[in-house]
């Protein structure tokens, strides 16, 4: 029996040492030390031994069990340690790795330009006025000296919703509404940014929806020279101090006299290039002195009050400022285009 136990011990220890993982160790433990194992079987047979033999064999069984258990514990500890080490290796943080890029996003170039223009005029004492994009015919046309039948309010150019309601074709109705609220008392000094809608075919320079920024100053003694000074300041701040402006006669129903305003070419400095079509000048906006009819319709005494107004397309300004060659880039949301502008 003693030899049998010795044999079992050696066999078990050999298997424990050859085990490849914790699962195999557990199986060996059950196989040798479990209730159905050979050692338990030996212990069961001890009843048949003599009184002298029993404590001797019992002692040997205890030693064999203890040695197998010790070997098992040693190997379990080894595997557990190896497992911990592997896990630590796997979860090691390489503090020298570069961090993940955080996408912060940026303003849409059009938003950036509109905000820049707003800031510029706020700095010159203007306030921002807004109004509805779905507008009454009266404010969009009539109040701006464009009576029914006037060629400039051609049905072809406007999105009508009913006979009297349309999508505004310019932000001028905001000025008309604001003047009405002043009840004939100046000053009115506002800029009106916002979306406008025209039944145009979209191409590189036209869009059926675009952003306008218009301005209006109505007070006593407002002169054309005030308009020129304000627009010159705007042009220099927006396109560089070395820019000049020039005013060319034009016609708008709501202003008299009316002008178109050119800026000296920011590409060639005025010597002539492809951008300015060899003229040295680029048109950036329209303007004029508010027509007396418009003042009167808004409740202002045109003998006491005069005013100037101007209007520009924000896309055109952004295209000139950033060298964008197609207005549709602003609406197609191609991130390759939008990302170029960074946080402006
Ligand atoms: C009131 C009185 C007068 C606004 C004006 C222009 C000239 C003008 C165009 C520029 C390019 C429109 O976006 S565009 O196509 N605008 O040329 N706008 S004066 O005059 C007003 C507005 C409101 C009560």
mmCIF file of C-alpha atoms and ligand atoms in Angstrom:
data_model
loop_
_atom_site.group_PDB
_atom_site.id
_atom_site.type_symbol
_atom_site.label_atom_id
_atom_site.label_comp_id
_atom_site.label_asym_id
_atom_site.label_seq_id
_atom_site.Cartn_x
_atom_site.Cartn_y
_atom_site.Cartn_z
ATOM 1 C CA UNK A 1 0.000 0.000 0.000
ATOM 2 C CA UNK A 2 2.883 2.249 0.821
ATOM 3 C CA UNK A 3 4.390 1.672 -2.633
ATOM 4 C CA UNK A 4 1.023 2.226 -4.279
ATOM 5 C CA UNK A 5 0.717 5.573 -2.531
ATOM 6 C CA UNK A 6 4.269 6.575 -3.460
ATOM 7 C CA UNK A 7 3.517 5.609 -7.048
ATOM 8 C CA UNK A 8 0.321 7.681 -7.064
ATOM 9 C CA UNK A 9 2.196 10.663 -5.635
ATOM 10 C CA UNK A 10 4.901 10.564 -8.283
ATOM 11 C CA UNK A 11 2.337 10.131 -11.032
ATOM 12 C CA UNK A 12 0.226 13.033 -9.773
ATOM 13 C CA UNK A 13 3.215 15.342 -9.347
ATOM 14 C CA UNK A 14 4.465 14.487 -12.817
ATOM 15 C CA UNK A 15 1.087 15.357 -14.271
ATOM 16 C CA UNK A 16 0.871 18.575 -12.247
ATOM 17 C CA UNK A 17 4.260 19.653 -13.546
ATOM 18 C CA UNK A 18 3.217 18.908 -17.141
ATOM 19 C CA UNK A 19 -0.118 20.771 -16.863
ATOM 20 C CA UNK A 20 -0.561 23.516 -19.401
ATOM 21 C CA UNK A 21 -3.156 25.638 -17.629
ATOM 22 C CA UNK A 22 -5.350 26.141 -14.574
ATOM 23 C CA UNK A 23 -8.125 23.991 -16.031
ATOM 24 C CA UNK A 24 -5.784 21.001 -16.366
ATOM 25 C CA UNK A 25 -4.589 21.494 -12.760
ATOM 26 C CA UNK A 26 -8.167 21.469 -11.555
ATOM 27 C CA UNK A 27 -8.809 18.236 -13.485
ATOM 28 C CA UNK A 28 -5.725 16.611 -11.916
ATOM 29 C CA UNK A 29 -6.835 17.678 -8.459
ATOM 30 C CA UNK A 30 -10.244 16.111 -8.959
ATOM 31 C CA UNK A 31 -8.731 12.988 -10.508
ATOM 32 C CA UNK A 32 -6.243 12.317 -7.659
ATOM 33 C CA UNK A 33 -7.640 13.957 -4.554
ATOM 34 C CA UNK A 34 -11.371 13.926 -5.376
ATOM 35 C CA UNK A 35 -13.949 11.591 -3.778
ATOM 36 C CA UNK A 36 -13.654 9.103 -6.592
ATOM 37 C CA UNK A 37 -9.880 9.368 -6.812
ATOM 38 C CA UNK A 38 -7.331 6.598 -6.016
ATOM 39 C CA UNK A 39 -6.148 8.143 -2.752
ATOM 40 C CA UNK A 40 -9.664 8.294 -1.337
ATOM 41 C CA UNK A 41 -10.039 4.740 -2.450
ATOM 42 C CA UNK A 42 -6.906 3.769 -0.469
ATOM 43 C CA UNK A 43 -8.287 5.577 2.572
ATOM 44 C CA UNK A 44 -11.549 3.677 2.270
ATOM 45 C CA UNK A 45 -9.625 0.400 2.352
ATOM 46 C CA UNK A 46 -7.839 1.366 5.584
ATOM 47 C CA UNK A 47 -10.613 -0.276 7.586
ATOM 48 C CA UNK A 48 -9.239 -3.597 6.590
ATOM 49 C CA UNK A 49 -5.787 -2.812 7.998
ATOM 50 C CA UNK A 50 -4.520 -3.861 11.397
ATOM 51 C CA UNK A 51 -4.507 -1.392 14.268
ATOM 52 C CA UNK A 52 -0.723 -0.995 13.985
ATOM 53 C CA UNK A 53 -0.721 -0.479 10.226
ATOM 54 C CA UNK A 54 -3.617 2.025 10.179
ATOM 55 C CA UNK A 55 -1.815 5.084 11.708
ATOM 56 C CA UNK A 56 1.271 4.377 9.592
ATOM 57 C CA UNK A 57 -0.676 4.266 6.343
ATOM 58 C CA UNK A 58 -2.840 7.206 7.507
ATOM 59 C CA UNK A 59 0.299 9.199 8.072
ATOM 60 C CA UNK A 60 1.589 8.304 4.573
ATOM 61 C CA UNK A 61 -1.770 9.260 2.981
ATOM 62 C CA UNK A 62 -1.619 12.634 4.716
ATOM 63 C CA UNK A 63 1.927 13.261 3.522
ATOM 64 C CA UNK A 64 1.088 12.201 -0.049
ATOM 65 C CA UNK A 65 -2.017 14.391 -0.085
ATOM 66 C CA UNK A 66 -0.062 17.306 1.361
ATOM 67 C CA UNK A 67 2.741 16.958 -1.191
ATOM 68 C CA UNK A 68 0.342 16.724 -4.158
ATOM 69 C CA UNK A 69 -1.658 19.683 -2.785
ATOM 70 C CA UNK A 70 1.526 21.711 -2.274
ATOM 71 C CA UNK A 71 2.641 21.011 -5.821
ATOM 72 C CA UNK A 72 -0.814 21.892 -7.133
ATOM 73 C CA UNK A 73 -0.841 25.170 -5.150
ATOM 74 C CA UNK A 74 2.633 26.014 -6.421
ATOM 75 C CA UNK A 75 1.586 25.463 -10.024
ATOM 76 C CA UNK A 76 -1.723 27.306 -9.597
ATOM 77 C CA UNK A 77 0.209 30.265 -8.191
ATOM 78 C CA UNK A 78 2.580 30.122 -11.178
ATOM 79 C CA UNK A 79 -0.249 30.142 -13.720
ATOM 80 C CA UNK A 80 -2.080 32.911 -11.874
ATOM 81 C CA UNK A 81 1.062 35.000 -11.744
ATOM 82 C CA UNK A 82 1.645 34.425 -15.484
ATOM 83 C CA UNK A 83 -1.948 35.437 -16.162
ATOM 84 C CA UNK A 84 -1.531 38.684 -14.196
ATOM 85 C CA UNK A 85 1.725 39.454 -15.987
ATOM 86 C CA UNK A 86 0.165 38.849 -19.413
ATOM 87 C CA UNK A 87 -2.762 41.099 -18.507
ATOM 88 C CA UNK A 88 -0.430 43.835 -17.302
ATOM 89 C CA UNK A 89 1.585 43.593 -20.498
ATOM 90 C CA UNK A 90 -1.592 43.797 -22.555
ATOM 91 C CA UNK A 91 -2.943 46.785 -20.655
ATOM 92 C CA UNK A 92 0.267 48.765 -20.554
ATOM 93 C CA UNK A 93 -0.337 52.416 -21.478
ATOM 94 C CA UNK A 94 2.248 53.909 -23.784
ATOM 95 C CA UNK A 95 2.368 57.454 -22.498
ATOM 96 C CA UNK A 96 4.533 58.472 -25.442
ATOM 97 C CA UNK A 97 1.765 57.756 -27.983
ATOM 98 C CA UNK A 98 0.325 60.918 -29.600
ATOM 99 C CA UNK A 99 -3.159 61.869 -28.317
ATOM 100 C CA UNK A 100 -6.341 61.436 -30.343
ATOM 101 C CA UNK A 101 -7.238 64.455 -32.492
ATOM 102 C CA UNK A 102 -10.219 66.370 -31.141
ATOM 103 C CA UNK A 103 -12.466 67.656 -33.900
ATOM 104 C CA UNK A 104 -13.505 71.130 -32.836
ATOM 105 C CA UNK A 105 -15.390 72.189 -35.959
ATOM 106 C CA UNK A 106 -15.420 75.729 -37.267
ATOM 107 C CA UNK A 107 -17.751 78.413 -38.444
ATOM 108 C CA UNK A 108 -19.203 78.078 -41.924
ATOM 109 C CA UNK A 109 -17.312 80.627 -44.081
ATOM 110 C CA UNK A 110 -20.553 82.439 -44.806
ATOM 111 C CA UNK A 111 -21.431 82.701 -41.123
ATOM 112 C CA UNK A 112 -17.903 83.948 -40.449
ATOM 113 C CA UNK A 113 -18.206 86.672 -43.097
ATOM 114 C CA UNK A 114 -21.689 87.755 -41.987
ATOM 115 C CA UNK A 115 -20.498 87.980 -38.376
ATOM 116 C CA UNK A 116 -17.418 89.928 -39.406
ATOM 117 C CA UNK A 117 -19.574 92.431 -41.322
ATOM 118 C CA UNK A 118 -22.035 92.654 -38.430
ATOM 119 C CA UNK A 119 -19.206 93.361 -35.970
ATOM 120 C CA UNK A 120 -17.813 96.004 -38.253
ATOM 121 C CA UNK A 121 -21.092 97.920 -38.466
ATOM 122 C CA UNK A 122 -21.874 97.395 -34.772
ATOM 123 C CA UNK A 123 -18.539 99.143 -34.191
ATOM 124 C CA UNK A 124 -19.811 102.109 -36.215
ATOM 125 C CA UNK A 125 -22.961 102.446 -34.102
ATOM 126 C CA UNK A 126 -25.404 100.385 -36.175
ATOM 127 C CA UNK A 127 -27.736 97.852 -34.557
ATOM 128 C CA UNK A 128 -28.936 94.596 -36.101
ATOM 129 C CA UNK A 129 -32.561 94.295 -37.206
ATOM 130 C CA UNK A 130 -34.288 91.138 -38.388
ATOM 131 C CA UNK A 131 -37.639 90.345 -39.949
ATOM 132 C CA UNK A 132 -39.715 87.581 -41.547
ATOM 133 C CA UNK A 133 -38.515 85.646 -44.583
ATOM 134 C CA UNK A 134 -42.142 85.049 -45.606
ATOM 135 C CA UNK A 135 -43.145 88.627 -46.328
ATOM 136 C CA UNK A 136 -46.100 90.724 -47.397
ATOM 137 C CA UNK A 137 -46.050 92.131 -50.901
ATOM 138 C CA UNK A 138 -46.522 95.574 -49.315
ATOM 139 C CA UNK A 139 -43.233 95.547 -47.350
ATOM 140 C CA UNK A 140 -41.234 93.677 -49.982
ATOM 141 C CA UNK A 141 -42.259 95.958 -52.878
ATOM 142 C CA UNK A 142 -44.869 98.660 -52.337
ATOM 143 C CA UNK A 143 -43.172 100.373 -49.366
ATOM 144 C CA UNK A 144 -39.928 100.412 -51.376
ATOM 145 C CA UNK A 145 -41.313 102.445 -54.265
ATOM 146 C CA UNK A 146 -42.058 99.359 -56.332
ATOM 147 C CA UNK A 147 -45.805 99.702 -57.013
ATOM 148 C CA UNK A 148 -47.823 96.898 -58.616
ATOM 149 C CA UNK A 149 -46.857 96.525 -62.268
ATOM 150 C CA UNK A 150 -43.296 97.783 -61.738
ATOM 151 C CA UNK A 151 -40.973 95.744 -63.982
ATOM 152 C CA UNK A 152 -38.526 95.037 -61.138
ATOM 153 C CA UNK A 153 -41.180 93.013 -59.264
ATOM 154 C CA UNK A 154 -41.693 90.600 -62.113
ATOM 155 C CA UNK A 155 -43.493 87.411 -61.022
ATOM 156 C CA UNK A 156 -40.686 85.499 -62.716
ATOM 157 C CA UNK A 157 -38.200 86.719 -60.140
ATOM 158 C CA UNK A 158 -40.123 85.956 -56.948
ATOM 159 C CA UNK A 159 -41.484 82.935 -55.087
ATOM 160 C CA UNK A 160 -45.104 83.862 -54.417
ATOM 161 C CA UNK A 161 -47.056 81.901 -51.806
ATOM 162 C CA UNK A 162 -50.365 83.720 -52.280
ATOM 163 C CA UNK A 163 -51.147 86.814 -54.306
ATOM 164 C CA UNK A 164 -50.007 88.962 -51.378
ATOM 165 C CA UNK A 165 -47.422 86.793 -49.639
ATOM 166 C CA UNK A 166 -43.987 85.837 -50.980
ATOM 167 C CA UNK A 167 -40.512 84.806 -49.904
ATOM 168 C CA UNK A 168 -38.697 88.114 -49.494
ATOM 169 C CA UNK A 169 -36.485 88.966 -52.473
ATOM 170 C CA UNK A 170 -34.250 91.247 -50.390
ATOM 171 C CA UNK A 171 -33.904 92.271 -46.733
ATOM 172 C CA UNK A 172 -35.168 95.810 -47.522
ATOM 173 C CA UNK A 173 -38.633 95.027 -46.026
ATOM 174 C CA UNK A 174 -36.903 94.747 -42.635
ATOM 175 C CA UNK A 175 -35.749 98.362 -43.006
ATOM 176 C CA UNK A 176 -39.239 99.426 -44.121
ATOM 177 C CA UNK A 177 -40.805 97.722 -41.094
ATOM 178 C CA UNK A 178 -38.204 99.189 -38.707
ATOM 179 C CA UNK A 179 -38.744 102.698 -40.067
ATOM 180 C CA UNK A 180 -42.501 102.234 -39.573
ATOM 181 C CA UNK A 181 -41.900 101.381 -35.909
ATOM 182 C CA UNK A 182 -39.953 104.656 -35.427
ATOM 183 C CA UNK A 183 -43.149 106.650 -36.174
ATOM 184 C CA UNK A 184 -41.394 109.364 -38.173
ATOM 185 C CA UNK A 185 -38.591 109.955 -35.652
ATOM 186 C CA UNK A 186 -34.920 109.486 -36.433
ATOM 187 C CA UNK A 187 -32.311 108.322 -36.161
ATOM 188 C CA UNK A 188 -32.675 104.855 -37.648
ATOM 189 C CA UNK A 189 -29.296 103.183 -37.952
ATOM 190 C CA UNK A 190 -29.542 99.475 -38.702
ATOM 191 C CA UNK A 191 -28.051 96.632 -40.658
ATOM 192 C CA UNK A 192 -30.258 93.764 -41.774
ATOM 193 C CA UNK A 193 -28.634 90.411 -42.480
ATOM 194 C CA UNK A 194 -30.678 87.448 -43.649
ATOM 195 C CA UNK A 195 -31.679 84.949 -46.299
ATOM 196 C CA UNK A 196 -33.460 86.119 -49.446
ATOM 197 C CA UNK A 197 -35.037 84.184 -52.312
ATOM 198 C CA UNK A 198 -35.174 84.760 -56.062
ATOM 199 C CA UNK A 199 -36.392 82.612 -58.918
ATOM 200 C CA UNK A 200 -32.969 82.376 -60.472
ATOM 201 C CA UNK A 201 -31.334 79.378 -62.096
ATOM 202 C CA UNK A 202 -28.419 78.295 -59.953
ATOM 203 C CA UNK A 203 -24.976 78.620 -61.512
ATOM 204 C CA UNK A 204 -21.474 79.587 -60.388
ATOM 205 C CA UNK A 205 -22.533 83.145 -59.446
ATOM 206 C CA UNK A 206 -26.304 82.844 -58.823
ATOM 207 C CA UNK A 207 -28.326 81.017 -56.220
ATOM 208 C CA UNK A 208 -32.106 81.000 -55.699
ATOM 209 C CA UNK A 209 -31.395 81.500 -51.983
ATOM 210 C CA UNK A 210 -28.593 83.693 -50.751
ATOM 211 C CA UNK A 211 -27.661 86.001 -47.870
ATOM 212 C CA UNK A 212 -27.939 89.723 -48.003
ATOM 213 C CA UNK A 213 -26.701 92.364 -45.657
ATOM 214 C CA UNK A 214 -28.354 95.716 -46.071
ATOM 215 C CA UNK A 215 -27.828 98.913 -44.123
ATOM 216 C CA UNK A 216 -29.897 102.015 -43.495
ATOM 217 C CA UNK A 217 -29.190 105.323 -41.815
ATOM 218 C CA UNK A 218 -32.012 107.861 -41.612
ATOM 219 C CA UNK A 219 -31.526 111.109 -39.697
ATOM 220 C CA UNK A 220 -31.406 114.860 -40.203
ATOM 221 C CA UNK A 221 -28.609 116.030 -42.506
ATOM 222 C CA UNK A 222 -27.500 112.609 -43.733
ATOM 223 C CA UNK A 223 -25.516 113.119 -46.935
ATOM 224 C CA UNK A 224 -23.965 111.091 -49.715
ATOM 225 C CA UNK A 225 -20.536 111.875 -48.237
ATOM 226 C CA UNK A 226 -21.625 110.047 -45.025
ATOM 227 C CA UNK A 227 -22.489 107.026 -47.151
ATOM 228 C CA UNK A 228 -19.134 107.182 -48.915
ATOM 229 C CA UNK A 229 -17.226 107.452 -45.617
ATOM 230 C CA UNK A 230 -19.051 104.484 -44.067
ATOM 231 C CA UNK A 231 -18.556 102.317 -47.164
ATOM 232 C CA UNK A 232 -14.883 103.243 -47.459
ATOM 233 C CA UNK A 233 -14.330 102.242 -43.823
ATOM 234 C CA UNK A 234 -16.178 98.975 -44.474
ATOM 235 C CA UNK A 235 -14.133 98.195 -47.616
ATOM 236 C CA UNK A 236 -10.788 98.882 -45.927
ATOM 237 C CA UNK A 237 -11.624 96.882 -42.799
ATOM 238 C CA UNK A 238 -12.914 93.972 -44.859
ATOM 239 C CA UNK A 239 -10.345 93.840 -47.662
ATOM 240 C CA UNK A 240 -7.321 95.772 -46.355
ATOM 241 C CA UNK A 241 -6.373 99.365 -45.560
ATOM 242 C CA UNK A 242 -4.805 99.879 -49.015
ATOM 243 C CA UNK A 243 -8.196 99.477 -50.757
ATOM 244 C CA UNK A 244 -9.935 102.439 -52.442
ATOM 245 C CA UNK A 245 -13.582 102.658 -53.424
ATOM 246 C CA UNK A 246 -15.331 104.392 -56.287
ATOM 247 C CA UNK A 247 -19.016 105.174 -56.827
ATOM 248 C CA UNK A 248 -20.636 104.755 -60.237
ATOM 249 C CA UNK A 249 -24.132 106.064 -61.054
ATOM 250 C CA UNK A 250 -26.830 103.390 -61.132
ATOM 251 C CA UNK A 251 -30.565 102.966 -60.602
ATOM 252 C CA UNK A 252 -32.634 101.344 -57.852
ATOM 253 C CA UNK A 253 -36.319 102.161 -57.317
ATOM 254 C CA UNK A 254 -35.777 102.697 -53.565
ATOM 255 C CA UNK A 255 -32.797 105.072 -53.725
ATOM 256 C CA UNK A 256 -32.183 108.353 -55.558
ATOM 257 C CA UNK A 257 -29.466 108.984 -56.521
ATOM 258 C CA UNK A 258 -28.272 105.368 -56.697
ATOM 259 C CA UNK A 259 -24.748 104.110 -57.064
ATOM 260 C CA UNK A 260 -22.816 100.944 -57.573
ATOM 261 C CA UNK A 261 -19.724 100.702 -55.405
ATOM 262 C CA UNK A 262 -16.445 99.273 -56.651
ATOM 263 C CA UNK A 263 -13.372 98.398 -54.633
ATOM 264 C CA UNK A 264 -9.828 98.552 -56.021
ATOM 265 C CA UNK A 265 -8.864 94.998 -56.945
ATOM 266 C CA UNK A 266 -7.449 93.060 -53.985
ATOM 267 C CA UNK A 267 -5.637 90.693 -56.367
ATOM 268 C CA UNK A 268 -3.622 93.132 -58.461
ATOM 269 C CA UNK A 269 -3.961 96.277 -56.341
ATOM 270 C CA UNK A 270 -5.638 98.092 -59.239
ATOM 271 C CA UNK A 271 -3.207 97.462 -62.080
ATOM 272 C CA UNK A 272 -5.566 95.028 -63.855
ATOM 273 C CA UNK A 273 -5.810 91.241 -63.748
ATOM 274 C CA UNK A 274 -8.215 88.423 -64.600
ATOM 275 C CA UNK A 275 -10.203 88.804 -61.357
ATOM 276 C CA UNK A 276 -11.033 92.466 -62.087
ATOM 277 C CA UNK A 277 -11.268 91.815 -65.840
ATOM 278 C CA UNK A 278 -8.323 94.179 -66.428
ATOM 279 C CA UNK A 279 -10.263 97.167 -65.015
ATOM 280 C CA UNK A 280 -8.547 97.363 -61.614
ATOM 281 C CA UNK A 281 -11.998 97.562 -59.943
ATOM 282 C CA UNK A 282 -14.459 95.012 -58.554
ATOM 283 C CA UNK A 283 -18.122 95.733 -57.826
ATOM 284 C CA UNK A 284 -19.011 94.842 -54.227
ATOM 285 C CA UNK A 285 -22.358 96.479 -53.442
ATOM 286 C CA UNK A 286 -25.164 98.844 -54.385
ATOM 287 C CA UNK A 287 -26.230 101.914 -52.446
ATOM 288 C CA UNK A 288 -27.886 105.314 -52.616
ATOM 289 C CA UNK A 289 -29.834 108.020 -50.828
ATOM 290 C CA UNK A 290 -33.226 106.729 -49.638
ATOM 291 C CA UNK A 291 -35.916 107.782 -52.128
ATOM 292 C CA UNK A 292 -38.220 110.487 -50.653
ATOM 293 C CA UNK A 293 -41.236 108.290 -51.542
ATOM 294 C CA UNK A 294 -39.819 105.507 -49.342
ATOM 295 C CA UNK A 295 -39.248 107.925 -46.439
ATOM 296 C CA UNK A 296 -42.772 109.324 -46.736
ATOM 297 C CA UNK A 297 -44.399 105.876 -46.997
ATOM 298 C CA UNK A 298 -42.640 104.886 -43.768
ATOM 299 C CA UNK A 299 -43.973 108.017 -42.042
ATOM 300 C CA UNK A 300 -40.849 110.207 -42.215
ATOM 301 C CA UNK A 301 -40.942 113.850 -43.332
ATOM 302 C CA UNK A 302 -38.633 113.822 -46.362
ATOM 303 C CA UNK A 303 -38.005 117.568 -46.010
ATOM 304 C CA UNK A 304 -36.605 117.086 -42.526
ATOM 305 C CA UNK A 305 -35.043 113.651 -42.874
ATOM 306 C CA UNK A 306 -32.668 112.138 -45.398
ATOM 307 C CA UNK A 307 -30.981 108.761 -45.358
ATOM 308 C CA UNK A 308 -28.653 106.427 -47.115
ATOM 309 C CA UNK A 309 -29.013 102.707 -47.743
ATOM 310 C CA UNK A 310 -26.797 100.006 -49.138
ATOM 311 C CA UNK A 311 -27.062 96.323 -49.912
ATOM 312 C CA UNK A 312 -24.644 93.527 -50.583
ATOM 313 C CA UNK A 313 -24.658 89.776 -51.147
ATOM 314 C CA UNK A 314 -22.734 88.025 -48.362
ATOM 315 C CA UNK A 315 -21.691 85.189 -50.699
ATOM 316 C CA UNK A 316 -20.146 87.646 -53.137
ATOM 317 C CA UNK A 317 -18.138 89.267 -50.335
ATOM 318 C CA UNK A 318 -17.034 85.833 -49.058
ATOM 319 C CA UNK A 319 -16.093 84.697 -52.586
ATOM 320 C CA UNK A 320 -13.932 87.779 -53.101
ATOM 321 C CA UNK A 321 -12.378 87.568 -49.643
ATOM 322 C CA UNK A 322 -11.508 83.869 -49.831
ATOM 323 C CA UNK A 323 -11.066 83.461 -53.602
ATOM 324 C CA UNK A 324 -14.031 81.060 -53.963
ATOM 325 C CA UNK A 325 -14.984 80.583 -57.615
ATOM 326 C CA UNK A 326 -18.433 78.959 -57.295
ATOM 327 C CA UNK A 327 -21.274 80.152 -55.033
ATOM 328 C CA UNK A 328 -22.600 76.564 -54.817
ATOM 329 C CA UNK A 329 -19.630 75.586 -52.603
ATOM 330 C CA UNK A 330 -21.361 77.439 -49.773
ATOM 331 C CA UNK A 331 -24.411 75.177 -49.865
ATOM 332 C CA UNK A 332 -23.141 71.707 -50.756
ATOM 333 C CA UNK A 333 -21.423 71.185 -47.387
ATOM 334 C CA UNK A 334 -18.393 69.404 -48.788
ATOM 335 C CA UNK A 335 -16.186 69.181 -45.700
ATOM 336 C CA UNK A 336 -13.048 69.397 -47.885
ATOM 337 C CA UNK A 337 -14.221 72.920 -48.739
ATOM 338 C CA UNK A 338 -15.506 73.868 -45.291
ATOM 339 C CA UNK A 339 -12.394 72.644 -43.435
ATOM 340 C CA UNK A 340 -10.176 75.112 -45.293
ATOM 341 C CA UNK A 341 -11.546 78.032 -43.351
ATOM 342 C CA UNK A 342 -10.574 76.933 -39.819
ATOM 343 C CA UNK A 343 -11.979 78.910 -36.927
ATOM 344 C CA UNK A 344 -12.393 82.349 -38.414
HETATM 345 C C1 LIG B 1 -34.993 100.965 -47.618
HETATM 346 C C2 LIG B 1 -34.506 101.930 -48.455
HETATM 347 C C3 LIG B 1 -33.471 101.620 -49.324
HETATM 348 C C4 LIG B 1 -31.170 98.963 -50.119
HETATM 349 C C5 LIG B 1 -30.236 98.904 -51.277
HETATM 350 C C6 LIG B 1 -29.009 98.074 -52.922
HETATM 351 C C7 LIG B 1 -28.856 99.383 -53.138
HETATM 352 C C8 LIG B 1 -28.385 97.040 -53.756
HETATM 353 C C9 LIG B 1 -28.073 94.703 -54.139
HETATM 354 C C10 LIG B 1 -26.651 94.367 -53.895
HETATM 355 C C11 LIG B 1 -26.366 93.023 -54.362
HETATM 356 C C12 LIG B 1 -28.843 93.490 -53.803
HETATM 357 O O1 LIG B 1 -27.658 91.342 -52.976
HETATM 358 S S1 LIG B 1 -27.791 92.128 -54.102
HETATM 359 O O2 LIG B 1 -28.249 91.523 -55.283
HETATM 360 N N1 LIG B 1 -28.565 95.794 -53.358
HETATM 361 O O3 LIG B 1 -27.755 97.285 -54.723
HETATM 362 N N2 LIG B 1 -29.791 97.797 -51.834
HETATM 363 S S2 LIG B 1 -29.689 100.247 -51.992
HETATM 364 O O4 LIG B 1 -31.886 100.125 -50.205
HETATM 365 C C13 LIG B 1 -32.919 100.367 -49.345
HETATM 366 C C14 LIG B 1 -33.413 99.419 -48.534
HETATM 367 C C15 LIG B 1 -34.459 99.703 -47.649
HETATM 368 C C16 LIG B 1 -36.135 101.273 -46.690
#
